[in-house]
Amino acid sequence: MSSRPVRAVAFVLVLLFASMSPLALHARAHQSILLSTDTSHIMLMGGDSGNITLNIENNASAIETYNITVDTTGLSTVWEIIPSEETVENVFPTWSKNTTIIVRLDEGALPADSGSFDIVVTEPDQNISSSITVYVSVSPSYLPSLNLSPMGGALTAMDSGTNATFSIEVENLGSVQDTLLLDVEFEPDLASWWANYTNGSGNNSGNGTGNGTGNGTGGNGTGNGTGGNGTGNGTGNGTGNNTNNSTNVTTVDNVLMFGNSYTSFNSLHSIIESLGVTNADALTGGGKTLAGHWSDVNSSHVSNTTLRNPSIDWDYVILQDQSQIPGFYRTNADWIASKNAAVNLADAIEDEGGESILMMTWGRRNGDAMNPTLYSNFSVMQDRLESGYMDY
């Protein structure tokens, strides 16, 4: 048998199967009813909602009224699709009207619940309709949880040099399989450290002349005395011929902070005070930029009167920028404004006798949906933020 008859038989079989199986179309359209949406795909977290704008264009020759319905066949019940209007009236020929479709997602939804639905627009007099498909997806959520109750709570006292074994419960409360990195961090007793901090210069001899004399040299003179911080009978670190009776302790009296919610949310200035700083103050505003702070400093705003308060000598002034701008391109107007503001604020702080410190914010775990090209994930965003602060 030649190849041509074989191809003919195959083509007939294809036509036969096609006639037996209906074609699956995602949407159908009538030429008199033209439909479009502002988005063909919406992604939500569990418990969130969103809106879709539907545009209906009358491509017929008479004023029409349309009925709006949705077909959610095959879509998980965690989705609720609600037309804001069941009827759109008096649409003139060649004109169009917008209406809103509300999309809600129940809490506890999983990525497997993603799917699609059809918006159906019908002209009841002629019983003609068009439909358009919208895809909906459940955004993955990441929510690790630690239960420390099996180990008796978050605070556990341990003696130096001892070992202990603790049991904790780790639970994934997110909506996807996740890999959790467990790490152990420690928080030093900074308040005690600051209280006992010395600058290590050659004036730390105390009164240690008794039995611990000798030929000590400099601030850490050895001699025969041991131990202590230069008190008692020959126990200082600067014994021998160093007999100056002073101790230089460095303390931080006043800290001022310019920032936004990243600074104010946990009352960061109060935490700084709890670590031994005598007085800490914060000037913040939601989404505040360094350019906004610089503008305030040059007005009658409290930022001006606080920074230039003649009764307060600010040791350090901390500058924290808006959480996205530092990673923008260097030609971006917002980035340039923040950089210039950082320089100008630093000059103003120096004029008041203080020292400026930049406080870098952290990247977002999933990147930034508002700037997906710049911030596609956490590590990219963090690297760009760090680079931006360095360039400030």
Coordinates of C-alpha atoms in Angstrom, one line a residue:
M1 CA 0.0 0.0 0.0
S2 CA 1.3 3.5 -1.0
S3 CA 1.8 6.2 1.6
R4 CA -1.0 8.4 0.1
P5 CA -3.8 5.9 1.0
V6 CA -2.4 5.6 4.5
R7 CA -2.5 9.3 5.0
A8 CA -6.1 9.4 3.7
V9 CA -7.3 6.7 6.1
A10 CA -5.6 8.5 9.0
F11 CA -7.3 11.8 8.1
V12 CA -10.7 10.1 7.9
L13 CA -10.1 8.6 11.4
V14 CA -9.2 12.0 12.8
L15 CA -12.4 13.5 11.4
L16 CA -14.4 10.6 12.8
F17 CA -13.1 11.1 16.3
A18 CA -13.5 14.8 16.1
S19 CA -17.2 14.4 15.2
M20 CA -17.7 12.1 18.2
S21 CA -16.0 14.4 20.7
P22 CA -17.2 18.0 21.3
L23 CA -14.5 20.7 21.2
A24 CA -13.6 22.1 24.6
L25 CA -13.5 26.0 24.3
H26 CA -12.5 28.3 27.1
A27 CA -14.9 31.0 26.0
R28 CA -17.5 31.7 23.4
A29 CA -18.4 35.0 21.8
H30 CA -21.2 36.5 19.8
Q31 CA -20.2 39.3 17.4
S32 CA -22.9 41.6 18.9
I33 CA -21.4 41.3 22.5
L34 CA -17.8 42.1 22.9
L35 CA -16.2 41.4 26.3
S36 CA -12.8 42.2 27.9
T37 CA -11.4 42.3 31.4
D38 CA -8.7 44.3 33.1
T39 CA -7.0 41.0 34.0
S40 CA -7.3 37.5 32.9
H41 CA -5.7 36.0 36.0
I42 CA -6.1 36.9 39.7
M43 CA -4.0 35.5 42.5
L44 CA -5.1 35.7 46.1
M45 CA -4.0 34.6 49.6
G46 CA -6.5 32.7 51.7
G47 CA -9.0 35.1 53.3
D48 CA -8.4 37.8 50.7
S49 CA -10.6 39.3 48.0
G50 CA -10.2 41.1 44.7
N51 CA -12.1 42.8 42.0
I52 CA -12.2 42.3 38.2
T53 CA -13.4 45.0 35.9
L54 CA -15.6 43.6 33.0
N55 CA -16.1 45.8 29.9
I56 CA -19.2 45.1 27.8
E57 CA -19.3 46.6 24.3
N58 CA -22.6 46.8 22.4
N59 CA -21.6 45.9 18.8
A60 CA -25.2 45.6 17.7
S61 CA -27.5 48.3 16.2
A62 CA -29.9 48.9 19.1
I63 CA -29.8 49.9 22.7
E64 CA -29.4 46.8 24.7
T65 CA -29.7 45.5 28.3
Y66 CA -27.5 42.6 29.4
N67 CA -27.7 40.0 32.1
I68 CA -24.5 39.0 34.0
T69 CA -23.9 35.5 35.4
V70 CA -20.9 33.4 36.3
D71 CA -20.2 29.8 35.6
T72 CA -18.1 28.2 38.3
T73 CA -18.5 24.6 37.1
G74 CA -15.4 22.7 38.2
L75 CA -14.1 25.5 40.4
S76 CA -13.4 24.7 44.1
T77 CA -16.0 25.9 46.6
V78 CA -13.3 27.9 48.4
W79 CA -13.9 30.5 45.8
E80 CA -16.9 32.9 45.8
I81 CA -17.6 34.8 42.5
I82 CA -20.2 37.6 42.8
P83 CA -21.2 40.0 40.0
S84 CA -21.8 43.4 41.5
E85 CA -24.6 43.9 39.1
E86 CA -26.9 41.2 37.7
T87 CA -28.1 43.6 34.9
V88 CA -26.3 46.3 32.9
E89 CA -28.9 48.5 31.2
N90 CA -29.1 50.9 28.3
V91 CA -25.9 50.3 26.5
F92 CA -25.9 52.3 23.3
P93 CA -24.7 50.9 20.0
T94 CA -20.8 51.0 19.7
W95 CA -20.7 52.1 23.4
S96 CA -19.5 50.1 26.3
K97 CA -20.0 49.9 30.0
N98 CA -17.9 48.6 32.9
T99 CA -19.1 46.4 35.8
T100 CA -17.3 44.7 38.6
I101 CA -16.9 41.0 39.4
I102 CA -16.0 40.4 43.1
V103 CA -13.7 37.4 43.8
R104 CA -13.3 36.1 47.4
L105 CA -11.2 33.3 48.7
D106 CA -11.8 31.4 51.9
E107 CA -9.2 31.0 54.6
G108 CA -7.3 27.7 54.5
A109 CA -7.4 27.5 50.7
L110 CA -4.5 25.6 49.1
P111 CA -2.7 26.1 45.7
A112 CA -4.5 23.0 44.5
D113 CA -7.8 24.9 44.7
S114 CA -6.7 27.1 41.7
G115 CA -8.9 27.0 38.7
S116 CA -11.0 29.2 36.4
F117 CA -14.5 30.5 35.9
D118 CA -16.5 32.0 33.0
I119 CA -18.3 35.3 33.0
V120 CA -21.4 35.0 30.8
V121 CA -23.2 38.1 29.4
T122 CA -26.6 37.5 27.8
E123 CA -28.9 39.7 25.7
P124 CA -32.3 38.2 26.8
D125 CA -34.4 39.5 23.9
Q126 CA -32.5 37.6 21.2
N127 CA -31.1 35.1 23.7
I128 CA -27.5 35.5 22.5
S129 CA -24.5 35.6 24.8
S130 CA -20.8 35.9 25.0
S131 CA -18.5 34.6 27.8
I132 CA -14.9 35.2 28.9
T133 CA -12.7 33.0 31.1
V134 CA -10.8 34.3 34.1
Y135 CA -8.2 32.2 35.9
V136 CA -7.8 32.3 39.7
S137 CA -4.9 31.0 41.7
V138 CA -4.2 30.5 45.4
S139 CA -1.0 32.3 46.3
P140 CA 1.3 30.1 48.4
S141 CA 1.7 31.1 52.0
Y142 CA 4.6 30.4 54.3
L143 CA 4.0 30.2 58.0
P144 CA 6.4 28.2 60.2
S145 CA 5.4 27.9 63.8
L146 CA 7.5 27.0 66.9
N147 CA 5.9 25.7 70.1
L148 CA 8.4 26.2 73.0
S149 CA 6.1 24.9 75.8
P150 CA 7.7 21.5 75.8
M151 CA 11.0 23.1 76.9
G152 CA 9.2 25.3 79.5
G153 CA 9.0 28.5 77.6
A154 CA 11.3 30.9 75.7
L155 CA 13.5 31.7 78.7
T156 CA 15.8 29.0 80.1
A157 CA 18.7 29.7 82.5
M158 CA 21.9 27.7 82.0
D159 CA 25.2 27.8 83.9
S160 CA 28.3 28.5 82.0
G161 CA 29.9 25.4 80.5
T162 CA 26.9 23.2 80.9
N163 CA 24.9 21.3 78.3
A164 CA 21.2 20.8 77.9
T165 CA 18.8 19.1 75.5
F166 CA 15.5 20.8 74.6
S167 CA 12.5 19.5 72.7
I168 CA 10.4 21.9 70.6
E169 CA 7.5 21.4 68.2
V170 CA 7.9 22.7 64.7
E171 CA 4.7 23.1 62.6
N172 CA 4.1 24.2 59.1
L173 CA 0.9 26.3 59.1
G174 CA 1.5 27.5 55.5
S175 CA -0.3 26.2 52.4
V176 CA 2.6 24.6 50.7
Q177 CA 5.4 22.1 51.5
D178 CA 8.2 24.1 52.9
T179 CA 11.8 23.8 54.0
L180 CA 12.5 25.3 57.4
L181 CA 15.9 26.5 58.5
L182 CA 16.3 26.3 62.2
D183 CA 19.0 28.4 63.8
V184 CA 20.0 29.4 67.3
E185 CA 20.7 33.0 68.1
F186 CA 21.7 34.6 71.4
E187 CA 21.2 38.0 72.8
P188 CA 24.0 39.4 74.9
D189 CA 23.5 41.4 78.1
L190 CA 24.2 44.7 76.4
A191 CA 23.0 46.8 79.3
S192 CA 25.6 45.3 81.6
W193 CA 28.2 45.5 78.8
W194 CA 27.6 49.2 78.3
A195 CA 27.7 49.8 82.0
N196 CA 31.1 48.3 82.4
Y197 CA 32.6 49.4 79.0
T198 CA 35.9 51.3 79.1
N199 CA 37.9 52.7 76.3
G200 CA 41.1 50.7 77.2
S201 CA 43.4 53.7 77.5
G202 CA 46.4 54.0 79.9
N203 CA 44.4 55.6 82.7
N204 CA 43.0 52.5 84.3
S205 CA 45.2 52.1 87.3
G206 CA 42.8 52.5 90.2
N207 CA 44.2 52.4 93.7
G208 CA 46.0 49.1 93.1
T209 CA 49.3 50.0 94.7
G210 CA 49.3 47.8 97.9
N211 CA 50.8 44.4 97.4
G212 CA 50.5 44.5 93.7
T213 CA 53.2 47.0 92.7
G214 CA 55.7 46.5 90.0
N215 CA 56.7 47.9 86.7
G216 CA 53.4 47.9 84.9
T217 CA 53.3 49.7 81.6
G218 CA 50.4 51.5 79.9
G219 CA 46.7 51.0 80.7
N220 CA 47.1 47.2 81.0
G221 CA 50.3 47.2 83.1
T222 CA 51.1 43.8 84.5
G223 CA 53.1 44.2 87.7
N224 CA 52.5 41.6 90.3
G225 CA 48.8 42.4 90.9
T226 CA 46.1 40.4 89.2
G227 CA 42.3 40.5 88.5
G228 CA 39.8 43.3 89.0
N229 CA 39.3 46.6 87.3
G230 CA 41.9 48.6 89.2
T231 CA 40.3 48.5 92.7
G232 CA 41.4 47.1 96.1
N233 CA 44.9 46.1 97.1
G234 CA 46.9 45.7 94.0
T235 CA 44.3 44.1 91.8
G236 CA 43.9 46.6 89.0
N237 CA 44.8 46.1 85.4
G238 CA 47.1 49.1 85.4
T239 CA 49.4 48.7 88.5
G240 CA 53.0 49.5 88.8
N241 CA 54.1 53.1 88.1
N242 CA 50.6 54.2 86.7
T243 CA 49.0 55.9 89.6
N244 CA 46.3 58.1 87.9
N245 CA 43.1 57.4 89.8
S246 CA 40.5 57.8 87.0
T247 CA 38.3 55.4 85.0
N248 CA 37.0 56.4 81.5
V249 CA 33.6 54.9 80.9
T250 CA 31.9 55.6 77.5
T251 CA 28.1 56.0 77.6
V252 CA 25.6 57.0 75.0
D253 CA 23.2 59.6 76.3
N254 CA 21.0 60.7 73.4
V255 CA 19.9 58.9 70.2
L256 CA 17.5 60.3 67.7
M257 CA 15.8 58.1 65.0
F258 CA 14.3 59.2 61.6
G259 CA 12.2 56.4 60.0
N260 CA 8.8 55.0 59.4
S261 CA 6.8 51.9 60.6
Y262 CA 10.0 49.8 60.4
T263 CA 11.3 51.9 63.3
S264 CA 8.0 52.7 65.2
F265 CA 6.3 49.3 65.0
N266 CA 8.1 47.7 68.0
S267 CA 9.0 51.0 69.6
L268 CA 12.6 50.6 68.6
H269 CA 13.7 53.7 70.5
S270 CA 12.3 52.2 73.8
I271 CA 14.3 49.0 73.1
I272 CA 17.5 51.1 72.7
E273 CA 16.8 52.8 76.0
S274 CA 16.4 49.4 77.6
L275 CA 19.9 48.5 76.4
G276 CA 21.5 51.4 78.3
V277 CA 21.0 54.5 76.3
T278 CA 19.9 57.4 78.5
N279 CA 17.4 59.0 76.1
A280 CA 16.2 57.8 72.7
D281 CA 13.5 59.5 70.6
A282 CA 11.9 58.6 67.2
L283 CA 10.3 60.7 64.5
T284 CA 8.4 58.4 62.2
G285 CA 5.5 58.3 59.7
G286 CA 4.0 55.5 57.6
G287 CA 6.0 55.0 54.5
K288 CA 8.2 58.0 55.3
T289 CA 11.2 58.6 53.0
L290 CA 14.5 60.2 53.8
A291 CA 13.5 63.0 51.4
G292 CA 10.3 63.6 53.5
H293 CA 12.4 63.8 56.7
W294 CA 14.8 66.2 55.1
S295 CA 11.8 68.4 54.1
D296 CA 10.5 68.3 57.6
V297 CA 13.9 69.2 59.1
N298 CA 13.8 72.4 56.9
S299 CA 10.4 73.5 58.1
S300 CA 8.7 74.4 61.3
H301 CA 8.0 70.7 61.8
V302 CA 8.9 69.0 65.1
S303 CA 11.7 67.2 63.3
N304 CA 13.5 70.5 62.9
T305 CA 13.0 71.6 66.6
T306 CA 13.9 68.2 67.9
L307 CA 17.1 67.8 65.9
R308 CA 18.2 71.4 66.7
N309 CA 17.0 71.4 70.3
P310 CA 19.7 73.5 72.1
S311 CA 19.2 71.6 75.3
I312 CA 20.0 68.1 73.8
D313 CA 23.3 67.0 72.3
W314 CA 22.5 64.1 70.0
D315 CA 25.3 61.5 70.1
Y316 CA 23.9 59.5 67.2
V317 CA 21.0 60.1 64.7
I318 CA 19.7 57.0 62.9
L319 CA 18.4 57.3 59.4
Q320 CA 16.0 54.7 58.0
D321 CA 14.6 55.0 54.5
Q322 CA 11.4 53.7 52.9
S323 CA 11.6 50.0 52.4
Q324 CA 11.8 49.8 48.6
I325 CA 13.5 53.0 47.4
P326 CA 17.2 52.1 48.3
G327 CA 17.1 49.2 45.8
F328 CA 15.7 51.2 42.9
Y329 CA 17.9 52.1 39.8
R330 CA 20.3 54.9 40.5
T331 CA 18.6 57.0 37.8
N332 CA 15.3 56.8 39.5
A333 CA 14.0 60.1 40.9
D334 CA 13.0 58.6 44.2
W335 CA 16.4 57.0 44.7
I336 CA 18.2 60.2 43.9
A337 CA 16.0 62.2 46.3
S338 CA 16.7 59.7 49.1
K339 CA 20.4 59.8 48.4
N340 CA 20.6 63.6 48.4
A341 CA 18.4 63.7 51.6
A342 CA 20.7 61.2 53.4
V343 CA 23.7 63.4 52.6
N344 CA 21.9 66.6 53.6
L345 CA 20.7 65.1 56.8
A346 CA 24.2 63.8 57.7
D347 CA 25.5 67.4 57.2
A348 CA 22.8 68.8 59.4
I349 CA 23.4 66.2 62.0
E350 CA 27.1 66.9 62.0
D351 CA 26.4 70.7 62.4
E352 CA 24.5 69.8 65.6
G353 CA 27.5 67.8 66.9
G354 CA 26.1 64.4 66.2
E355 CA 27.0 61.4 64.1
S356 CA 24.6 59.8 61.5
I357 CA 24.0 56.1 61.1
L358 CA 22.1 54.5 58.3
M359 CA 19.7 51.6 59.3
M360 CA 19.0 49.2 56.5
T361 CA 15.6 47.5 56.3
W362 CA 15.2 43.9 55.3
G363 CA 13.8 42.4 52.1
R364 CA 10.4 40.7 51.9
R365 CA 10.3 36.9 51.9
N366 CA 8.6 36.6 48.5
G367 CA 10.1 39.7 47.0
D368 CA 7.9 42.7 46.1
A369 CA 4.8 42.1 44.0
M370 CA 4.8 45.9 43.2
N371 CA 8.3 45.7 41.7
P372 CA 8.6 42.1 40.5
T373 CA 11.4 42.9 38.0
L374 CA 13.6 44.5 40.7
Y375 CA 12.6 42.3 43.6
S376 CA 11.8 38.8 42.4
N377 CA 12.6 37.1 45.7
F378 CA 14.0 37.8 49.2
S379 CA 17.7 37.4 48.4
V380 CA 17.6 39.6 45.3
M381 CA 15.7 42.3 47.2
Q382 CA 18.0 42.2 50.2
D383 CA 21.1 42.5 48.0
R384 CA 19.7 45.5 46.1
L385 CA 18.7 47.2 49.4
E386 CA 22.2 46.6 50.9
S387 CA 23.8 48.0 47.7
G388 CA 21.5 51.0 47.8
Y389 CA 22.3 51.9 51.4
M390 CA 26.0 51.5 50.7
D391 CA 25.7 53.9 47.8
Y392 CA 23.9 56.5 50.0

